[in-house]
C-alpha positions as CSV (number, residue, x, y, z in Angstrom):
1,X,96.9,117.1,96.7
2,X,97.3,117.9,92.9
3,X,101.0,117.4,91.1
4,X,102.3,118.5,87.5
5,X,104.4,115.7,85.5
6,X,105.9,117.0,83.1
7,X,107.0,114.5,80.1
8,X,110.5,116.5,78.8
9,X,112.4,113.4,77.0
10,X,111.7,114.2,73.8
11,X,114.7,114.8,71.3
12,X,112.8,117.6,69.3
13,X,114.5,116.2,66.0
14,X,111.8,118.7,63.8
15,X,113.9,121.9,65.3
16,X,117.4,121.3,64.1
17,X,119.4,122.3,64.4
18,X,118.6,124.5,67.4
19,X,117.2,121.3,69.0
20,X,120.4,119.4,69.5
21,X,120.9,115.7,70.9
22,X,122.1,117.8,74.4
23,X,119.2,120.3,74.6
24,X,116.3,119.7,72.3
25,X,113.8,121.6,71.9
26,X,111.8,121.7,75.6
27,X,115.2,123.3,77.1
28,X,115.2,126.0,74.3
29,X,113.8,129.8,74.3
30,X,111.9,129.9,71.4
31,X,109.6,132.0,73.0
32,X,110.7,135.1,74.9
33,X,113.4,134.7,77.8
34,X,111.6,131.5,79.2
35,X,112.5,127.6,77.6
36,X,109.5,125.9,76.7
37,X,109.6,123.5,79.8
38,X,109.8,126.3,81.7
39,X,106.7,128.4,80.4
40,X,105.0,124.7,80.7
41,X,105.6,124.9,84.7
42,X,104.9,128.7,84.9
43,X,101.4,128.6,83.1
44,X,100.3,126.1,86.0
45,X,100.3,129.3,88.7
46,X,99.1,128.6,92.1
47,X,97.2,126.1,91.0
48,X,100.5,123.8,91.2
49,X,103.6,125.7,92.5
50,X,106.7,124.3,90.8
51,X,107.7,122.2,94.5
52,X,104.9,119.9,93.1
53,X,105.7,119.3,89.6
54,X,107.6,116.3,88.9
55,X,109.3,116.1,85.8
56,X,110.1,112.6,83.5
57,X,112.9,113.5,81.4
58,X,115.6,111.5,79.5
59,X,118.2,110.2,81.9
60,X,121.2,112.9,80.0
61,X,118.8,115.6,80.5
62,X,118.2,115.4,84.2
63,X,121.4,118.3,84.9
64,X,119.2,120.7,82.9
65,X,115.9,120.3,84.5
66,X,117.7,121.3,87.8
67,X,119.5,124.2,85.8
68,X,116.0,125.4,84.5
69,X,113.5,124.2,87.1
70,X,116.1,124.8,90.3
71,X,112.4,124.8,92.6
72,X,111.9,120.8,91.9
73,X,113.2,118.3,94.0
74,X,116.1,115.7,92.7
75,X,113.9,112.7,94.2
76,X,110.9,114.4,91.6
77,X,112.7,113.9,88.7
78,X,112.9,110.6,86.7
79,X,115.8,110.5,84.2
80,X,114.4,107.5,81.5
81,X,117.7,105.4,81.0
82,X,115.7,104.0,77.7
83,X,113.0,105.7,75.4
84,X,109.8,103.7,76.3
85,X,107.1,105.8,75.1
86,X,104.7,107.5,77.3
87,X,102.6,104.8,79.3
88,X,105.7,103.8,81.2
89,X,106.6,107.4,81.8
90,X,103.3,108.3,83.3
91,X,103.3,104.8,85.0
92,X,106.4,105.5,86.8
93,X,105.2,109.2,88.1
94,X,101.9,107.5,89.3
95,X,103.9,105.0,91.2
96,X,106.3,107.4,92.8
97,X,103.9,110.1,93.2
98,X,101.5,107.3,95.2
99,X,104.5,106.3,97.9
100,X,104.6,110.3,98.1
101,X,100.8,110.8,98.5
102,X,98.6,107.9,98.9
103,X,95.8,110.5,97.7
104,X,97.7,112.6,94.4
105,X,95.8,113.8,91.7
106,X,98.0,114.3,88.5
107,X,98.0,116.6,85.7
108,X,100.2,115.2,82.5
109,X,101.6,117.3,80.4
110,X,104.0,117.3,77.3
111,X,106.3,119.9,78.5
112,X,106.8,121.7,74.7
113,X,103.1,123.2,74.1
114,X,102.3,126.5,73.8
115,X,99.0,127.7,75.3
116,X,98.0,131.5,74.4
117,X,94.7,131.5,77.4
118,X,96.5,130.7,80.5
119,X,94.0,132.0,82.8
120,X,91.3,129.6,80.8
121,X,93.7,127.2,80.8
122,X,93.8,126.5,84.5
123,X,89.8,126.7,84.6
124,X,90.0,124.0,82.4
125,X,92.4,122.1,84.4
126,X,90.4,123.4,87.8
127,X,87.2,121.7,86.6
128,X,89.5,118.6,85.5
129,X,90.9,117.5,88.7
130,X,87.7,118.0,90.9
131,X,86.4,116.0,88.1
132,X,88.8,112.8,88.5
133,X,88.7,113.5,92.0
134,X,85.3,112.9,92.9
135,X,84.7,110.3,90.4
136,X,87.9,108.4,89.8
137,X,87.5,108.5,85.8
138,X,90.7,109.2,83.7
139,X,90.7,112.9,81.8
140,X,91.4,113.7,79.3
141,X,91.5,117.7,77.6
142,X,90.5,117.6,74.0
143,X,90.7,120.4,71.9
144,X,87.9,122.2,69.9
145,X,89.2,121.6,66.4
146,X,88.9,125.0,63.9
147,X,90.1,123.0,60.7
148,X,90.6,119.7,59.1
149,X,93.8,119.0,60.6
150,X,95.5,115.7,59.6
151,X,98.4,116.0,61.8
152,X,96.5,115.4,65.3
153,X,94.5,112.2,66.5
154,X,90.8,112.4,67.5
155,X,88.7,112.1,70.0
156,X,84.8,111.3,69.6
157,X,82.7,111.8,72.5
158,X,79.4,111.8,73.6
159,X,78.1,115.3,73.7
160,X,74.8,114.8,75.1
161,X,75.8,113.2,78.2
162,X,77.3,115.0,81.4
163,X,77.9,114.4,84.6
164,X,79.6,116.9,85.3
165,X,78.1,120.5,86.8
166,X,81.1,122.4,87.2
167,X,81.7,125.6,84.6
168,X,83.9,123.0,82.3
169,X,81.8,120.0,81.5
170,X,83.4,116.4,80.9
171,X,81.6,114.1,78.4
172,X,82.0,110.4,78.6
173,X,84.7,108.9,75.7
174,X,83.0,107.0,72.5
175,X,86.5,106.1,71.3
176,X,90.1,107.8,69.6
177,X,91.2,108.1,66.2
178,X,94.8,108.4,64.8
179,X,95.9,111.0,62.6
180,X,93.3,111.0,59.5
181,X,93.4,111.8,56.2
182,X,91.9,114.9,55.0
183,X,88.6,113.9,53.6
184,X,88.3,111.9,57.3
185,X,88.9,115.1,59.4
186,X,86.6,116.7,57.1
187,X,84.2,114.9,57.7
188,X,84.6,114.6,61.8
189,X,84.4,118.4,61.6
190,X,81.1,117.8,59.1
191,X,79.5,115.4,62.2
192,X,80.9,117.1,65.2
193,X,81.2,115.6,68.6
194,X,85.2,115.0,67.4
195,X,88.1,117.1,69.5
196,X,91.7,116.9,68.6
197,X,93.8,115.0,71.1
198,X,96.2,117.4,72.9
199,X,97.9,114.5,75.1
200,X,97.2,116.3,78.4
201,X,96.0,114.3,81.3
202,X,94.1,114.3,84.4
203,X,94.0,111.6,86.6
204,X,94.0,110.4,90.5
205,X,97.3,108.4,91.2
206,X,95.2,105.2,91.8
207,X,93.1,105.5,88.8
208,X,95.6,105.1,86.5
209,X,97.8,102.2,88.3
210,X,94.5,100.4,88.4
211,X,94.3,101.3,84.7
212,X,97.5,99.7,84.5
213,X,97.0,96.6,86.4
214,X,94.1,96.0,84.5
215,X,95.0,96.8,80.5
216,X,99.1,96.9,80.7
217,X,100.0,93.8,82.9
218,X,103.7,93.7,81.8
219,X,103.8,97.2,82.8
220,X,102.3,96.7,86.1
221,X,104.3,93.6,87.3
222,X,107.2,95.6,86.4
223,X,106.0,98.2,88.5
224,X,105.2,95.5,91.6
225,X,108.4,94.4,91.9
226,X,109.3,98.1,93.7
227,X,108.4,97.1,97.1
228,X,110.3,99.8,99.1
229,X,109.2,103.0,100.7
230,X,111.8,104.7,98.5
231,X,112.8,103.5,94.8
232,X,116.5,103.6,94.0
233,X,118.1,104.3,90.6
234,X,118.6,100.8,89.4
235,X,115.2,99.4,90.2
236,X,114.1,102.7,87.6
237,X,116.9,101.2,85.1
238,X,115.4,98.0,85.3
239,X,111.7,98.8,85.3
240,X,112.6,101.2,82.0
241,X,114.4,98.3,80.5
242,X,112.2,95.3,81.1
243,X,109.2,97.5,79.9
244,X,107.5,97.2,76.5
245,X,107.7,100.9,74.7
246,X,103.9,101.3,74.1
247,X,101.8,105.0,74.6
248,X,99.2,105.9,77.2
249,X,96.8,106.4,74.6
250,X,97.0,102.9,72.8
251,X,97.8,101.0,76.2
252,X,95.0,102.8,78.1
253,X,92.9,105.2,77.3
254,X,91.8,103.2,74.1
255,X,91.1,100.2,76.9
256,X,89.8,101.8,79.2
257,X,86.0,102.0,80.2
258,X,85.8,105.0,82.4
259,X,87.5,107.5,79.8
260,X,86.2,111.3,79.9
261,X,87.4,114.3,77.8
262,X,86.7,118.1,78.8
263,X,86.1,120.2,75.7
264,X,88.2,123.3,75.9
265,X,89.4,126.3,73.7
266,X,92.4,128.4,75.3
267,X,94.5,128.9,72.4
268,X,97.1,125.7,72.4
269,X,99.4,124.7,69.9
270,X,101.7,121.3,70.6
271,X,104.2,123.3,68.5
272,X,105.5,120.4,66.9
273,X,107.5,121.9,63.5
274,X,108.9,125.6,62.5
275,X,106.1,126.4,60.9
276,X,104.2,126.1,64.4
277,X,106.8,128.3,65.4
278,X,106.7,131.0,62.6
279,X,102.8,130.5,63.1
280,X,102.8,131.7,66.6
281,X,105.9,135.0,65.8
282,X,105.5,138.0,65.7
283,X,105.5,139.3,62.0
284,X,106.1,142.5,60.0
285,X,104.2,144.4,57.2
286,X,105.4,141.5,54.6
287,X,104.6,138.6,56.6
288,X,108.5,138.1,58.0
289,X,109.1,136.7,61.8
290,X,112.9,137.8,62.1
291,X,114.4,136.7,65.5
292,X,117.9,138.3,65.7
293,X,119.7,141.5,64.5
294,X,122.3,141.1,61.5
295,X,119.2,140.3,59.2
296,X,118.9,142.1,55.8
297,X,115.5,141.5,53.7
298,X,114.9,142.4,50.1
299,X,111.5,141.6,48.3
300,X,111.1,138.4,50.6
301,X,107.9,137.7,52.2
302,X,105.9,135.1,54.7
303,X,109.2,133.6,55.8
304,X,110.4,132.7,59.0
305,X,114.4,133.9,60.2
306,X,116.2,132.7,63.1
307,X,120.2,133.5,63.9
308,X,123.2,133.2,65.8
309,X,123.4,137.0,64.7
310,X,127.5,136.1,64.6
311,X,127.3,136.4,60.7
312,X,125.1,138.7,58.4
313,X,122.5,136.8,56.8
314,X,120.1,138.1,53.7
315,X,117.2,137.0,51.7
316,X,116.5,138.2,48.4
317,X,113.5,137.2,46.7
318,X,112.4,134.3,48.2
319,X,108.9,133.3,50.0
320,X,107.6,131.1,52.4
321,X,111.0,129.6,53.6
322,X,112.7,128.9,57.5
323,X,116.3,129.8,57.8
324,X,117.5,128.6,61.0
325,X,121.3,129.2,61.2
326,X,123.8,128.0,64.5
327,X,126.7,126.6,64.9
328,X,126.1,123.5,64.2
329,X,124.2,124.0,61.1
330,X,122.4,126.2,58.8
331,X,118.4,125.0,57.6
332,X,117.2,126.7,54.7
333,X,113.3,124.9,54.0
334,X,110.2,125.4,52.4
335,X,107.4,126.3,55.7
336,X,105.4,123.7,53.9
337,X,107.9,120.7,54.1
338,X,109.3,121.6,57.6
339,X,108.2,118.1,58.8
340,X,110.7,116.4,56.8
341,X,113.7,118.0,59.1
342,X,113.0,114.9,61.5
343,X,114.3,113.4,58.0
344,X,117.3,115.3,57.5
345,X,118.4,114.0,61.6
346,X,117.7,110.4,60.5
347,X,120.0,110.9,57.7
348,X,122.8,112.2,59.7
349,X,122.8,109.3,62.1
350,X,123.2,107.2,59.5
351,X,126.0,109.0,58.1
352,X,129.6,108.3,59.3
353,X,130.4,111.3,60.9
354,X,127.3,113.3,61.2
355,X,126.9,112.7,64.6
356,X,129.2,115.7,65.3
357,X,126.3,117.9,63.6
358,X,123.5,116.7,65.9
């Protein structure tokens, strides 16, 4: 049988300060009435109903993926007591999901994308499970790239080779790239045969523990020592702590030898700064995504607006800017710099006294 994970432990530290230390950005509507994580659960349809996502969240968060996902079972979510990166998040699922179904195919999935093709989306997805199914490879979704981005990694592939003959084809793996410079993802585009990395996943349960035992021994002894039918809250603690933080891509997929990516275009974004978000608004005649009332514009344009809509706010002659007021804080930033808000968070840890703002 086919399960979601969901990976929701993310701290979201680009979105402040709607993205607080207590709900970050996957718990947040920043799209409609539904939070990201939800919308991430919802887009999987019948292909796999919400009773059969599991979801691997930060241990403080675990209250509101049962507020916000009330269908999944306590037993299917996994509250991280430590940040460890994603291999020992997906590592955990596999093991759980495994005592659960001997036979479980996972999908992975970052629970804060946004995907505009959901119908293609689950064709995609369709053609990857029967793909790591039947042949017991690791999947991967790559995305067909339509610029020279610099802020995704890479994946070259072999386009001439395919074993697959279902209506989404998977190619085998030639090797991954971390986040280039321009004149490098220039020039992948220039070859071709390069997708961008979207971090979603497709494997069989096994697969990827065997992955495990093979390329990430200190994971997998860690994950040995759970010898019961049913795992119990400290032996998560412990196999959280005692694990090194390292991701699925650099642990495994970059190790692995039975690696194959599906090519696919259905519209996703990993929505990973404002200007994502302003990107994917609504807009008006002068370029302006406003998301509340109380909003007065004068000779401002290509700017992105979101409010609290407790105080009147106005811009006058300004251009390309986010103003994100709550109560916790007010960001006023050039669309073009919004990556540096993870930044601005840094600093206030530091600070005495800016926890209170986070």
């Amino acid at each position: 049988m086919t399960y979601g994970v969901i990976m929701a432990g993310g701290q979201g530290t680009r979105f402040w300060p709607r993205s607080l230390a207590n709900r970050p950005k996957q718990f947040l509507k920043l799209f409609g009435d539904r939070t990201m994580i939800q919308m991430t659960v919802d887009r999987l349809g019948q292909l796999i109903p919400e009773e059969r996502c599991m979801v691997v969240t930060n241990v403080d968060y675990t209250g509101l993926v049962r507020d916000q996902l009330p269908g999944i079972k306590d037993d299917f979510i996994i509250g991280e007591p430590v940040a460890r990166n994603t291999a020992p998040c997906i590592a955990s699922a596999a093991a759980l999901l495994q005592r659960h179904d001997p036979d479980a195919v996972m999908v992975v999935l970052p629970a804060d994308h946004r995907i505009a093709d959901e119908e293609t989306f689950r064709s995609v997805l369709a053609s990857a499970i029967s793909t790591a199914n039947e042949e017991k490879t690791l999947v991967t979704i790559g995305i067909e790239p339509d610029r020279p981005e610099t802020g995704y990694g890479y994946i070259r592939y072999n386009q001439e080779k395919s074993r697959s003959r279902k209506e989404h084809s998977a190619f085998p793996v030639l090797g991954f790239t971390e986040k280039p410079d321009r004149e490098k993802a220039i020039s992948f585009l220039d070859q071709g045969g390069y997708l961008w990395n979207s971090g979603m996943f497709v494997w069989r349960a096994d697969s990827i523990l065997e992955a495990f035992r093979k390329h990430q021994p200190e994971i997998w002894s860690e994950l040995e020592k759970w010898t019961g039918e049913s795992v119990t809250r400290s032996e998560i603690d412990r196999f959280y702590q005692n694990c090194p933080s390292v991701s699925v891509d650099y642990g495994i997929m970059e190790q692995a030898d039975n690696v194959q990516v599906l090519p696919a275009e259905f519209g996703w974004n990993d929505v990973g700064s404002w200007r994502a978000v302003y990107d994917l608004a609504e807009k008006d005649a002068d370029g302006n995504a406003v998301m509340n009332t109380n909003v007065t514009i004068q000779e401002s344009q290509n700017s992105y607006i979101s409010t609290t809509g407790k105080r009147h706010v106005a811009l006058v002659g300004v251009e390309n800017v986010a103003v994100v007021e709550t109560e916790k804080g007010l960001l006023i930033c050039d669309l073009d710099r919004v990556q540096e808000v993870k930044e601005v968070v840094e600093r206030l840890r530091r600070e005495e006294g800016g926890d209170e703002w986070l």
